[in-house]
Short mmCIF file of C-alpha atoms and ligand atoms in Angstrom, two decimals:
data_model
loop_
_atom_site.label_atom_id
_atom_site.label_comp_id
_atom_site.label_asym_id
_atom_site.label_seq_id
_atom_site.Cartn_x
_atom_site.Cartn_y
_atom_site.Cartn_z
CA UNK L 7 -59.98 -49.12 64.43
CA UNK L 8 -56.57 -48.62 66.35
CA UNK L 9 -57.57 -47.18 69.98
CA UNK L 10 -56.62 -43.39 70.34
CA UNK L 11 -53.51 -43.26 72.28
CA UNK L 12 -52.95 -40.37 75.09
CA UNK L 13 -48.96 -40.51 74.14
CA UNK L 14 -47.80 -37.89 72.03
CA UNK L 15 -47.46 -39.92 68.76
CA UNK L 16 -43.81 -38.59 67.61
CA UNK L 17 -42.62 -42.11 67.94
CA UNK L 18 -43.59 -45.13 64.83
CA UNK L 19 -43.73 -47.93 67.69
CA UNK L 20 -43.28 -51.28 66.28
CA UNK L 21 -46.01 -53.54 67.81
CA UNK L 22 -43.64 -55.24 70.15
CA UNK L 23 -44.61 -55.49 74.47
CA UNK L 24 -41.54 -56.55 76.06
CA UNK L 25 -42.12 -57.67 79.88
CA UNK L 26 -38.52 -58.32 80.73
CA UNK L 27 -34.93 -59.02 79.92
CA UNK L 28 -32.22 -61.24 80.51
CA UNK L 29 -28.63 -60.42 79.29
CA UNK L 30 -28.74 -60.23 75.26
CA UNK L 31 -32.62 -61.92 75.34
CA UNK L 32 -35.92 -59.59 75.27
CA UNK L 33 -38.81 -61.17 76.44
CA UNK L 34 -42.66 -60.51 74.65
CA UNK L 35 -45.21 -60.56 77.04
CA UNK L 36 -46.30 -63.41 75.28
CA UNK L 37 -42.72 -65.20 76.47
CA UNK L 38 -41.32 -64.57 72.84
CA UNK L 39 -37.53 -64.32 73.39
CA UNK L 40 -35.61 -61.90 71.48
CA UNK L 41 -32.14 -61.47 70.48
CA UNK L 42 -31.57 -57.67 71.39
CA UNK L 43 -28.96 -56.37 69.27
CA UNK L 44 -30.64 -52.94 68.75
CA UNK L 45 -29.92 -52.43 72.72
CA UNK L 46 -31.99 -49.91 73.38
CA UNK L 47 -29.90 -47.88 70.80
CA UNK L 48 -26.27 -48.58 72.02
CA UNK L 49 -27.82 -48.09 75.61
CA UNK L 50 -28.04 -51.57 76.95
CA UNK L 51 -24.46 -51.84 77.22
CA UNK L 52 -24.23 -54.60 79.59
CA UNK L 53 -27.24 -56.53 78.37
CA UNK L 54 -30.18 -56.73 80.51
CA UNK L 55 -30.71 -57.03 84.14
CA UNK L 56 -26.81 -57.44 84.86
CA UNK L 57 -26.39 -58.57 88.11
CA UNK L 58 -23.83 -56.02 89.47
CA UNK L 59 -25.63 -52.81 87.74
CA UNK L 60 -28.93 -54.32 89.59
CA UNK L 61 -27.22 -54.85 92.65
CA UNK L 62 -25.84 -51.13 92.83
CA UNK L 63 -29.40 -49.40 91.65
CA UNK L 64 -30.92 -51.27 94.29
CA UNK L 65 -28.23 -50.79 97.03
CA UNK L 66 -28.39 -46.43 96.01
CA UNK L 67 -31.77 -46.97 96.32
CA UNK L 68 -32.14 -48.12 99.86
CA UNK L 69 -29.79 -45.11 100.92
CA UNK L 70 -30.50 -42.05 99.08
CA UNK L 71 -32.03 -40.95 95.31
CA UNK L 72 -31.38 -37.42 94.74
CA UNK L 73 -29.89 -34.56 96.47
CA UNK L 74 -29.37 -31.23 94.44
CA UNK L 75 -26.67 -30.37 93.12
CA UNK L 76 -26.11 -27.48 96.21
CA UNK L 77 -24.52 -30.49 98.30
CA UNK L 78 -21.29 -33.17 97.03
CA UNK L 79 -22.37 -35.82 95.43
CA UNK L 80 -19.39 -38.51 96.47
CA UNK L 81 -20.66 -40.72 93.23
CA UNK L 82 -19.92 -37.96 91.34
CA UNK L 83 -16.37 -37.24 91.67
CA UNK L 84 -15.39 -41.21 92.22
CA UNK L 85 -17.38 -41.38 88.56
CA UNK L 86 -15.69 -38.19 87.48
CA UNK L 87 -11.98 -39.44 88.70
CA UNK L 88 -12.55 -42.73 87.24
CA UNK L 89 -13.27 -40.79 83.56
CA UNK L 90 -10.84 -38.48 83.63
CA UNK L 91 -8.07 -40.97 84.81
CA UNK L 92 -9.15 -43.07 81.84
CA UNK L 93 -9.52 -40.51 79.07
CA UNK L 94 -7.97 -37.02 77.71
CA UNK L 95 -10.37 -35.13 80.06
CA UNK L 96 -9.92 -32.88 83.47
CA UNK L 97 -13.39 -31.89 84.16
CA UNK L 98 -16.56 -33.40 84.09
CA UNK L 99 -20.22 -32.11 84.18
CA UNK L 100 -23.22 -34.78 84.41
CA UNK L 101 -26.38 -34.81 82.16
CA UNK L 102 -29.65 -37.23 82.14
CA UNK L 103 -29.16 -37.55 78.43
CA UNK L 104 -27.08 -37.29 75.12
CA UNK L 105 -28.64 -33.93 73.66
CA UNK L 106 -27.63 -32.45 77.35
CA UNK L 107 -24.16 -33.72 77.28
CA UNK L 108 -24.46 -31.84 73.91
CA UNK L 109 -26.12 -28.55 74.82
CA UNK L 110 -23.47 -28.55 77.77
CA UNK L 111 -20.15 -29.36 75.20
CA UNK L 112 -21.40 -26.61 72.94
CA UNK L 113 -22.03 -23.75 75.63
CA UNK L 114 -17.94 -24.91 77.32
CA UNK L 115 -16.70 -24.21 73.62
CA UNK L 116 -18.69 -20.91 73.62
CA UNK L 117 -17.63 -19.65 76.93
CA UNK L 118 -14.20 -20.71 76.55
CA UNK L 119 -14.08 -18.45 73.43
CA UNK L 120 -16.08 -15.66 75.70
CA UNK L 121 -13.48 -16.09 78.01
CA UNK L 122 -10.72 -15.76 76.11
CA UNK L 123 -11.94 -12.21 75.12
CA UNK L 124 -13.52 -13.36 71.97
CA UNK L 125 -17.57 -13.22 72.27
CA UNK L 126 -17.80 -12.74 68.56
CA UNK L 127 -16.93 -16.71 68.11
CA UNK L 128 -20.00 -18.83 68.54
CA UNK L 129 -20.26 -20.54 65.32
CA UNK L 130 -20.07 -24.42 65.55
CA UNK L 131 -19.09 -26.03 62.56
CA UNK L 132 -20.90 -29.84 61.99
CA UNK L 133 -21.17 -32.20 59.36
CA UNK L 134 -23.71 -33.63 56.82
CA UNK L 135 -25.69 -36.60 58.11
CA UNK L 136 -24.71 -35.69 61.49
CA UNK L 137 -27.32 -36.66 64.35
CA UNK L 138 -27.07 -34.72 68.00
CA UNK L 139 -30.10 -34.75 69.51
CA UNK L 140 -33.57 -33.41 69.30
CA UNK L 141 -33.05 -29.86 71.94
CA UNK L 142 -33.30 -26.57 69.56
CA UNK L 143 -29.74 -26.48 69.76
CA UNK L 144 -29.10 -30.03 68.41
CA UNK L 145 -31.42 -29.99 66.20
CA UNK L 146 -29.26 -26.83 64.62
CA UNK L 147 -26.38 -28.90 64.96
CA UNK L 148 -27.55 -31.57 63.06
CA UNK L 149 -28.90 -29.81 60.86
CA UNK L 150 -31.32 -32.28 59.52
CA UNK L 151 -34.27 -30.63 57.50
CA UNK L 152 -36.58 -33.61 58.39
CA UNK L 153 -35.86 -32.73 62.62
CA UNK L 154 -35.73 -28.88 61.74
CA UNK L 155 -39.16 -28.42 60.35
CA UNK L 156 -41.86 -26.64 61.47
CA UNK L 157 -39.96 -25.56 64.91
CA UNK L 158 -38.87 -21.80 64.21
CA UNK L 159 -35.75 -20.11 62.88
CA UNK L 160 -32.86 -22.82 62.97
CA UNK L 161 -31.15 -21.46 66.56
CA UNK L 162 -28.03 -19.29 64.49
CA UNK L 163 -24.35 -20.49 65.24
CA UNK L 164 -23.65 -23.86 63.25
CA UNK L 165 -22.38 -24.50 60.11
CA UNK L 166 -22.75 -27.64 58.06
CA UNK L 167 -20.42 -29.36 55.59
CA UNK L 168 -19.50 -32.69 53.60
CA UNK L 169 -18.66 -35.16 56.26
CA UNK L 170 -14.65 -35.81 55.12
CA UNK L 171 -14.57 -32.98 53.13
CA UNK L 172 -11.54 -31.27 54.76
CA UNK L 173 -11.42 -28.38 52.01
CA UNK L 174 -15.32 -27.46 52.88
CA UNK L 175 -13.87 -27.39 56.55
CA UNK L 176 -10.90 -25.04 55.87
CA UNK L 177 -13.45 -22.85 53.66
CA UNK L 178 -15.98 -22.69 56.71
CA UNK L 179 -13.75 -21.36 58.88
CA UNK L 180 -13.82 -17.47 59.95
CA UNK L 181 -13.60 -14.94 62.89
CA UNK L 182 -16.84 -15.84 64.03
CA UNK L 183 -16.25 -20.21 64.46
CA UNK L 184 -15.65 -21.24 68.02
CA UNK L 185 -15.21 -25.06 67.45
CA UNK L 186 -15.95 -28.08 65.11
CA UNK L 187 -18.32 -30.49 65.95
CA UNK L 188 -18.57 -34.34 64.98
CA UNK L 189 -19.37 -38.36 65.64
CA UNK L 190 -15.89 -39.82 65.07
CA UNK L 191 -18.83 -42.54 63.80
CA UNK L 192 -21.80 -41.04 62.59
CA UNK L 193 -24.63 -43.75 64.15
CA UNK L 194 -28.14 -42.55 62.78
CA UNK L 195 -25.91 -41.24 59.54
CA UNK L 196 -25.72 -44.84 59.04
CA UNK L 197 -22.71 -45.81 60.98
CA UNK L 198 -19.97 -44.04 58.68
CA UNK L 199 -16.37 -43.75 60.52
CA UNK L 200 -14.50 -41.12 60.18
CA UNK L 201 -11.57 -41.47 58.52
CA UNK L 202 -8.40 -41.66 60.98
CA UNK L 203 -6.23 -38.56 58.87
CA UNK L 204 -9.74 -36.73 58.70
CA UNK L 205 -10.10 -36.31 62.86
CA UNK L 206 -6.23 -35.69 62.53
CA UNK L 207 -6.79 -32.96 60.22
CA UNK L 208 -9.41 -31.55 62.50
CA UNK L 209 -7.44 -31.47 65.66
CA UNK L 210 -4.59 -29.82 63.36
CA UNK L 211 -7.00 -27.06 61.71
CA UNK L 212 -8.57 -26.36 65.73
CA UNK L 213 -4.96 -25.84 66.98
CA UNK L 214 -4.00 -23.34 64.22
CA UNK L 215 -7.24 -21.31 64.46
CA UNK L 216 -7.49 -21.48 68.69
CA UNK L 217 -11.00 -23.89 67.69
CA UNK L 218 -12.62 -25.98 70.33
CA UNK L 219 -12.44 -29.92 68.44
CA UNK L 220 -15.89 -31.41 69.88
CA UNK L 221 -16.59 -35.28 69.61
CA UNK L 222 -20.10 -36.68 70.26
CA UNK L 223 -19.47 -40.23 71.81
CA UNK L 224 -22.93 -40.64 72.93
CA UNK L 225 -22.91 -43.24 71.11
CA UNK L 226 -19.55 -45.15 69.91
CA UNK L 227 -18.43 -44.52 73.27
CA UNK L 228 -18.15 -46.15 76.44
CA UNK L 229 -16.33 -49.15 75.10
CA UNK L 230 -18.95 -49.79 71.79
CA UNK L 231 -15.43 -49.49 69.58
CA UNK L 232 -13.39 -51.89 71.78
CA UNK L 233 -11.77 -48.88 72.98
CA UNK L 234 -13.40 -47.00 76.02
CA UNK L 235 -13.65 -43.81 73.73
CA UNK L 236 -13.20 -43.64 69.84
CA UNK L 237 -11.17 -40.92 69.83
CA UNK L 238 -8.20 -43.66 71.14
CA UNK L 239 -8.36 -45.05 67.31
CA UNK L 240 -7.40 -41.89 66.33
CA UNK L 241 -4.33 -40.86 67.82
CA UNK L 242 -5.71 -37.64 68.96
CA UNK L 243 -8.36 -36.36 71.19
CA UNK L 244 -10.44 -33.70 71.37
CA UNK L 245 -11.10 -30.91 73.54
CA UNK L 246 -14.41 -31.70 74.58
CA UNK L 247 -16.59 -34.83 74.75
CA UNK L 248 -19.97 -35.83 75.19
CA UNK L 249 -21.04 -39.36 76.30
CA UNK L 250 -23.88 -40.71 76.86
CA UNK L 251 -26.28 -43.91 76.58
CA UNK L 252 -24.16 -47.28 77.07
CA UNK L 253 -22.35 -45.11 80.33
CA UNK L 254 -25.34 -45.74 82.28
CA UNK L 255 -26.20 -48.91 80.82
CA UNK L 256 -30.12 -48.15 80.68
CA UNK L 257 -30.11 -45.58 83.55
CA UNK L 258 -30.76 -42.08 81.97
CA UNK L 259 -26.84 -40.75 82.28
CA UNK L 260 -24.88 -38.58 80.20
CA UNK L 261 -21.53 -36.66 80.94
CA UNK L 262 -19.66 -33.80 79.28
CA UNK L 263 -15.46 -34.34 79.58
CA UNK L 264 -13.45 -31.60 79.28
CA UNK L 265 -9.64 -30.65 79.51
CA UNK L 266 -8.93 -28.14 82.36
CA UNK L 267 -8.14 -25.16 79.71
CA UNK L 268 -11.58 -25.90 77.43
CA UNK L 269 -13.65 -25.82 80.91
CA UNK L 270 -12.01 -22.71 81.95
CA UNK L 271 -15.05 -20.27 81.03
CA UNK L 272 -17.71 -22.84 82.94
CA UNK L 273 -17.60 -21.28 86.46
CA UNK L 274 -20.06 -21.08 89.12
CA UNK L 275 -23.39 -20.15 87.59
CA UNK L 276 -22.92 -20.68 84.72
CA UNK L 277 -24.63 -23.97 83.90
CA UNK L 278 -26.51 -26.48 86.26
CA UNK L 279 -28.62 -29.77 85.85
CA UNK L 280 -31.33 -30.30 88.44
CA UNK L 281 -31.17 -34.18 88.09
CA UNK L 282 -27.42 -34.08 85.92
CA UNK L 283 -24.79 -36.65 88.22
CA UNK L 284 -27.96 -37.60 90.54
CA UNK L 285 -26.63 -40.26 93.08
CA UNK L 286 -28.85 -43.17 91.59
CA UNK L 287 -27.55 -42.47 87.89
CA UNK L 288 -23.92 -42.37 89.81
CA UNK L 289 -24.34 -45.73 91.20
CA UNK L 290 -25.20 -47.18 88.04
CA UNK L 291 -22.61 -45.36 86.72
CA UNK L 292 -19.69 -46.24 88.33
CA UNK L 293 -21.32 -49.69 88.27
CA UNK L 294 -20.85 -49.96 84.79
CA UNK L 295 -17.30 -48.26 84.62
CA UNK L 296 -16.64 -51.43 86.80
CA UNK L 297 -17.36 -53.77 84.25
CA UNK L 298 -16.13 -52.01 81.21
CA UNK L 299 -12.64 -51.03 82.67
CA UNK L 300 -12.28 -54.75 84.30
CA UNK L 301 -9.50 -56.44 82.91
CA UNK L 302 -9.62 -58.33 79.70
CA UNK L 303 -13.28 -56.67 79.17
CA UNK L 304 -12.12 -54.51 76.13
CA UNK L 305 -10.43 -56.71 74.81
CA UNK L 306 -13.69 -59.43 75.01
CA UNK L 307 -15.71 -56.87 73.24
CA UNK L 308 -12.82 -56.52 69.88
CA UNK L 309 -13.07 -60.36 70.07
CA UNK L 310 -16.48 -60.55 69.35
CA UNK L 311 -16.50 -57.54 66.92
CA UNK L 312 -14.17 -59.83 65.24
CA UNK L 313 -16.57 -62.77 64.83
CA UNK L 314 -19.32 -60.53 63.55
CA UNK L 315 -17.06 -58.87 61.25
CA UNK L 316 -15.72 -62.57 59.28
CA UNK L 317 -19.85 -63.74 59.69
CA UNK L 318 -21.42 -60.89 57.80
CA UNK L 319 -18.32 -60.18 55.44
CA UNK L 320 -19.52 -63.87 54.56
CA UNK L 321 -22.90 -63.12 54.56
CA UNK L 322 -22.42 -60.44 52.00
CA UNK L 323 -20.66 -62.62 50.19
CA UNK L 324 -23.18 -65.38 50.00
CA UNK L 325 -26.16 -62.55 49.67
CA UNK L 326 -24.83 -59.90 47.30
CA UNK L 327 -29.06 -59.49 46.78
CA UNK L 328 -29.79 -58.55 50.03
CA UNK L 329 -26.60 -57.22 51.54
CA UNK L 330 -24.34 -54.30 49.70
CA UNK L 331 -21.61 -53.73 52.34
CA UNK L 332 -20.38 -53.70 55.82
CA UNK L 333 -19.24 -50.93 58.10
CA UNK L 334 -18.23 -50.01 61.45
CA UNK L 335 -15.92 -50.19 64.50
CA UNK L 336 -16.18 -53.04 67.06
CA UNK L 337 -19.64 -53.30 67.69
CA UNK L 338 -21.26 -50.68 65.88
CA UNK L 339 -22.11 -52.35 62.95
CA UNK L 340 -24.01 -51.47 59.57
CA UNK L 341 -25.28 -53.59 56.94
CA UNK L 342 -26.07 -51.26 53.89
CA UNK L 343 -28.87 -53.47 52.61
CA UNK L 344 -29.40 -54.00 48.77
CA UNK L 345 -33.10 -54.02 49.26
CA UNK L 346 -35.03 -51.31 51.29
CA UNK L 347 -33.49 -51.43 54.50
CA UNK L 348 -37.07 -51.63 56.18
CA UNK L 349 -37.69 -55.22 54.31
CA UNK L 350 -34.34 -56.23 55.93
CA UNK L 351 -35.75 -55.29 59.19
CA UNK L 352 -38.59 -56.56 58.67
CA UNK L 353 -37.01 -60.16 58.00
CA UNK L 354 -34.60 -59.93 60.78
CA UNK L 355 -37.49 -59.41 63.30
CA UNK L 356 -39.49 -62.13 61.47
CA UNK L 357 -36.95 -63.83 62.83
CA UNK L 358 -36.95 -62.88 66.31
CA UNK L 359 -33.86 -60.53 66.36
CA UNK L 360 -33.99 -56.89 67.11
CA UNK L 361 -31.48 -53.79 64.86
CA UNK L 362 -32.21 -50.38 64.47
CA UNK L 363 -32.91 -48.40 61.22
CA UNK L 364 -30.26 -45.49 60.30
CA UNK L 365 -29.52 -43.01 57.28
CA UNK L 366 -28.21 -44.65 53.73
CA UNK L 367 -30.20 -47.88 53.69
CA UNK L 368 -28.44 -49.19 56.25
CA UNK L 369 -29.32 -51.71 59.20
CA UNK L 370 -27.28 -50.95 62.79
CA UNK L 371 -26.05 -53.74 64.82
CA UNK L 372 -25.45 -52.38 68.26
CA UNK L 373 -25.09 -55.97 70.48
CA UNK L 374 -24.54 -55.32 73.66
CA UNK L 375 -20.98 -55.29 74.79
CA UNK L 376 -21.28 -58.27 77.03
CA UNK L 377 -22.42 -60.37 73.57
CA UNK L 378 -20.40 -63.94 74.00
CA UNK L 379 -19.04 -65.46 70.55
CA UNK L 380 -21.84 -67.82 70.71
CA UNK L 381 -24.27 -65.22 70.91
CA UNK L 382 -22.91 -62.92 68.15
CA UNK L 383 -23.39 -66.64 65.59
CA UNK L 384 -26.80 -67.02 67.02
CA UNK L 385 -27.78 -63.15 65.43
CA UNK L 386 -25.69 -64.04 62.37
CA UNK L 387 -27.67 -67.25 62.10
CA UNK L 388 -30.69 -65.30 62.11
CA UNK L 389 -29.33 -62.67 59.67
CA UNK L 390 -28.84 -65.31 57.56
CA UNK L 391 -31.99 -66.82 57.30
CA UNK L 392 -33.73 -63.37 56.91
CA UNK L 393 -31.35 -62.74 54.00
CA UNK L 394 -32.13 -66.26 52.42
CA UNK L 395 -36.28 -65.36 52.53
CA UNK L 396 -35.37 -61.94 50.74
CA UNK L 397 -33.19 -63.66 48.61
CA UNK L 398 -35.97 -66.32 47.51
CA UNK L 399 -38.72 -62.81 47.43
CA UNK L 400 -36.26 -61.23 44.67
CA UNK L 401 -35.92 -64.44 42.52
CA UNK L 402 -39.25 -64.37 42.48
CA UNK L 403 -40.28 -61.15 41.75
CA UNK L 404 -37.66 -61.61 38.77
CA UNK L 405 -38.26 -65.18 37.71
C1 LIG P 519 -24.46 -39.42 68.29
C2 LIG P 519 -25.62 -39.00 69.12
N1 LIG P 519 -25.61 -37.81 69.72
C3 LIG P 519 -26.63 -37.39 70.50
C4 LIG P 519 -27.75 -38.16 70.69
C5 LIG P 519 -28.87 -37.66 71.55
O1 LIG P 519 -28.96 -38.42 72.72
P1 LIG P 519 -30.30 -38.40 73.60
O2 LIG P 519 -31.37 -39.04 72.78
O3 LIG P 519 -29.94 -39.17 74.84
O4 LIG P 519 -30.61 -36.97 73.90
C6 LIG P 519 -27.81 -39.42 70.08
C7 LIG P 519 -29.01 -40.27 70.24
O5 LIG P 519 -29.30 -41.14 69.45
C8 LIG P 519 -26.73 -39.85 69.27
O6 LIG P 519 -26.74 -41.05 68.66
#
């Protein structure tokens, strides 16, 4: 019989001990190497164990860890100047995590309506399949019976409707909506972009009813599309962004961006982190920002997206059995399996590569960004094999 475990068990751990990392490799305790293109869930964003995000945790760590929030953090605004220079955003509050960054882009909406003399409009209006964290709040947003249940009345104030649907959008609408709320690339949806004249639409319908637009970048931002933010695909951007995961690159980091005007109700006292922009999590944050905004580094990762994009477009060519489609942005990949996405797993890590399950039957590929060309037909190599043994499995099983 298993042992009894003293961890909550809200987690379905895979039977996997890794010891260490190196760049795109995992490493069992048993010296297995894995190819990590699950990342730590589009966290891992420079691999593992990078040298110059190492090199700054350590060098924070020999001067100072934490100071509260009641003093200037330095870190902070060089971190916050560095995003806003680079994005749509004026303001910036720090989190330890994406549902913060969340709870923190939903309560600037709110309090910018207050603010503008209209309390009445709290209603945040979010899409099917949407994922936002696993707070009270983002569980409402999300809006996910399987996340909801069992935890209370759903916290009131959000809306949900057919991701796309633009006429379900226009209907939702009314006195009461502050802002609309959504992944530009739904991730745990099962990596479904949204279309570029949708988000258009959006930003249109928010400027003609005074609504907040909200993306959730925690995770297709931070360069995962080839672009720092997703929004840039676009052509528009929204009021108010949360980010998350690959900006701290494995340290716990998240950050809400605002413009000046949608931050305008968030004055002093109104919200506060006790950890949120910590100087450790701003090392490693500005750390990373150093690789990702280095020259040609953007660029590298829309490269490699390229050479997984031609590999598995090939591979569900040759494998029409096992793979039904591709999707995604740069490298935030889905393969919408034609067997039960847990077999395809399954075979993958059979043959020592790591992915991550999400919504629709579909198997995420989130590499990290630093992934050479090499690298991304070593995981394709592997795909393919997996896809040839659950090829052979279905002949047989029909034969
Ligand atoms: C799009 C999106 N939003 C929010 C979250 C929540 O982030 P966290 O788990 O850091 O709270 C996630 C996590 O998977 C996510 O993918």
């Amino acid at each position: 019989m298993a042992e009894a475990t003293p961890l909550y068990e809200t987690y379905m751990r895979a039977p996997l001990r890794f010891e260490r990392g190196e760049g795109v490799w995992l490493v069992a305790e048993d010296g297995t190497r894995y190819l990590d293109f699950a990342a730590g869930v589009a966290v891992n964003s420079l691999g593992h164990a990078h040298p110059h995000l190492v090199a700054a945790l350590k060098d924070q760590a020999e001067k100072v860890w934490h100071l509260s929030n009641l003093y200037e953090i330095p870190g902070q605004e060089k971190l916050a100047k560095r995003l806003t220079d680079n994005t749509f955003a004026d303001k910036v509050f720090f989190t330890n995590s994406g549902a913060e960054a969340l709870e923190c882009a939903i309560k600037t909406a709110r309090r910018y309506q207050f603010a503008k003399g209209r309390p009445e409009r709290f209603h945040v209006i979010t899409f099917e399949g949407a994922f936002h964290g696993r707070t009270l709040a983002t569980i409402a947003a999300g809006g996910q019976a399987k996340y909801l249940e069992g935890f209370g009345p759903k916290a009131p104030g959000f809306v949900q409707v057919p991701f796309g649907d633009l006429d379900a959008v226009k209907a939702a609408i009314t006195e009461e909506t502050a802002a609309i709320l959504i992944e530009p690339i739904q991730g745990e949806g099962g990596i479904r972009p949204a279309p570029k004249a949708f988000l258009q639409a959006l930003r249109d319908l928010c400027d003609e009813h005074g609504l907040m637009l909200i993306f959730d970048e925690v995770q297709c931002g931070v360069g995962r599309t080839g672009k720092l933010f997703a929004y840039e695909w676009s052509g528009i951007s929204p009021d108010i962004l949360a980010a998350a995961k690959g900006i701290g690159g494995g340290f716990p980091l998240g950050a809400c961006l605002a413009t000046e005007e949608a931050a305008s109700g968030m004055v002093a006292g109104t919200h506060g982190s006790t950890y949120g922009g910590n100087p450790l999590a701003m090392a490693v944050g500005n750390a990373v920002l150093d690789v990702v905004l280095g020259e040609g580094f953007l660029e590298h990762v829309r490269d490699v997206a390229l050479v997984f994009r031609q590999g598995l477009a090939s591979l569900a060519d040759r494998f029409p059995d096992v793979i039904e489609e591709i999707r995604g942005e740069g490298l935030m990949l889905g393969i919408k399996a034609a067997v039960p996405s847990a077999d395809l797993l399954k075979a993958i890590r059979s043959e020592k590569m790591l992915a991550v399950p999400a919504g629709e039957n579909v198997i995420r590929l989130l590499p990290p960004l630093i992934t050479t060309a090499e690298e991304a037909r070593e995981g394709l190599a592997r795909i393919e094999r997996a896809s040839e043994t659950l090829t052979a499995v279905k002949q047989r099983a029909t034969a």
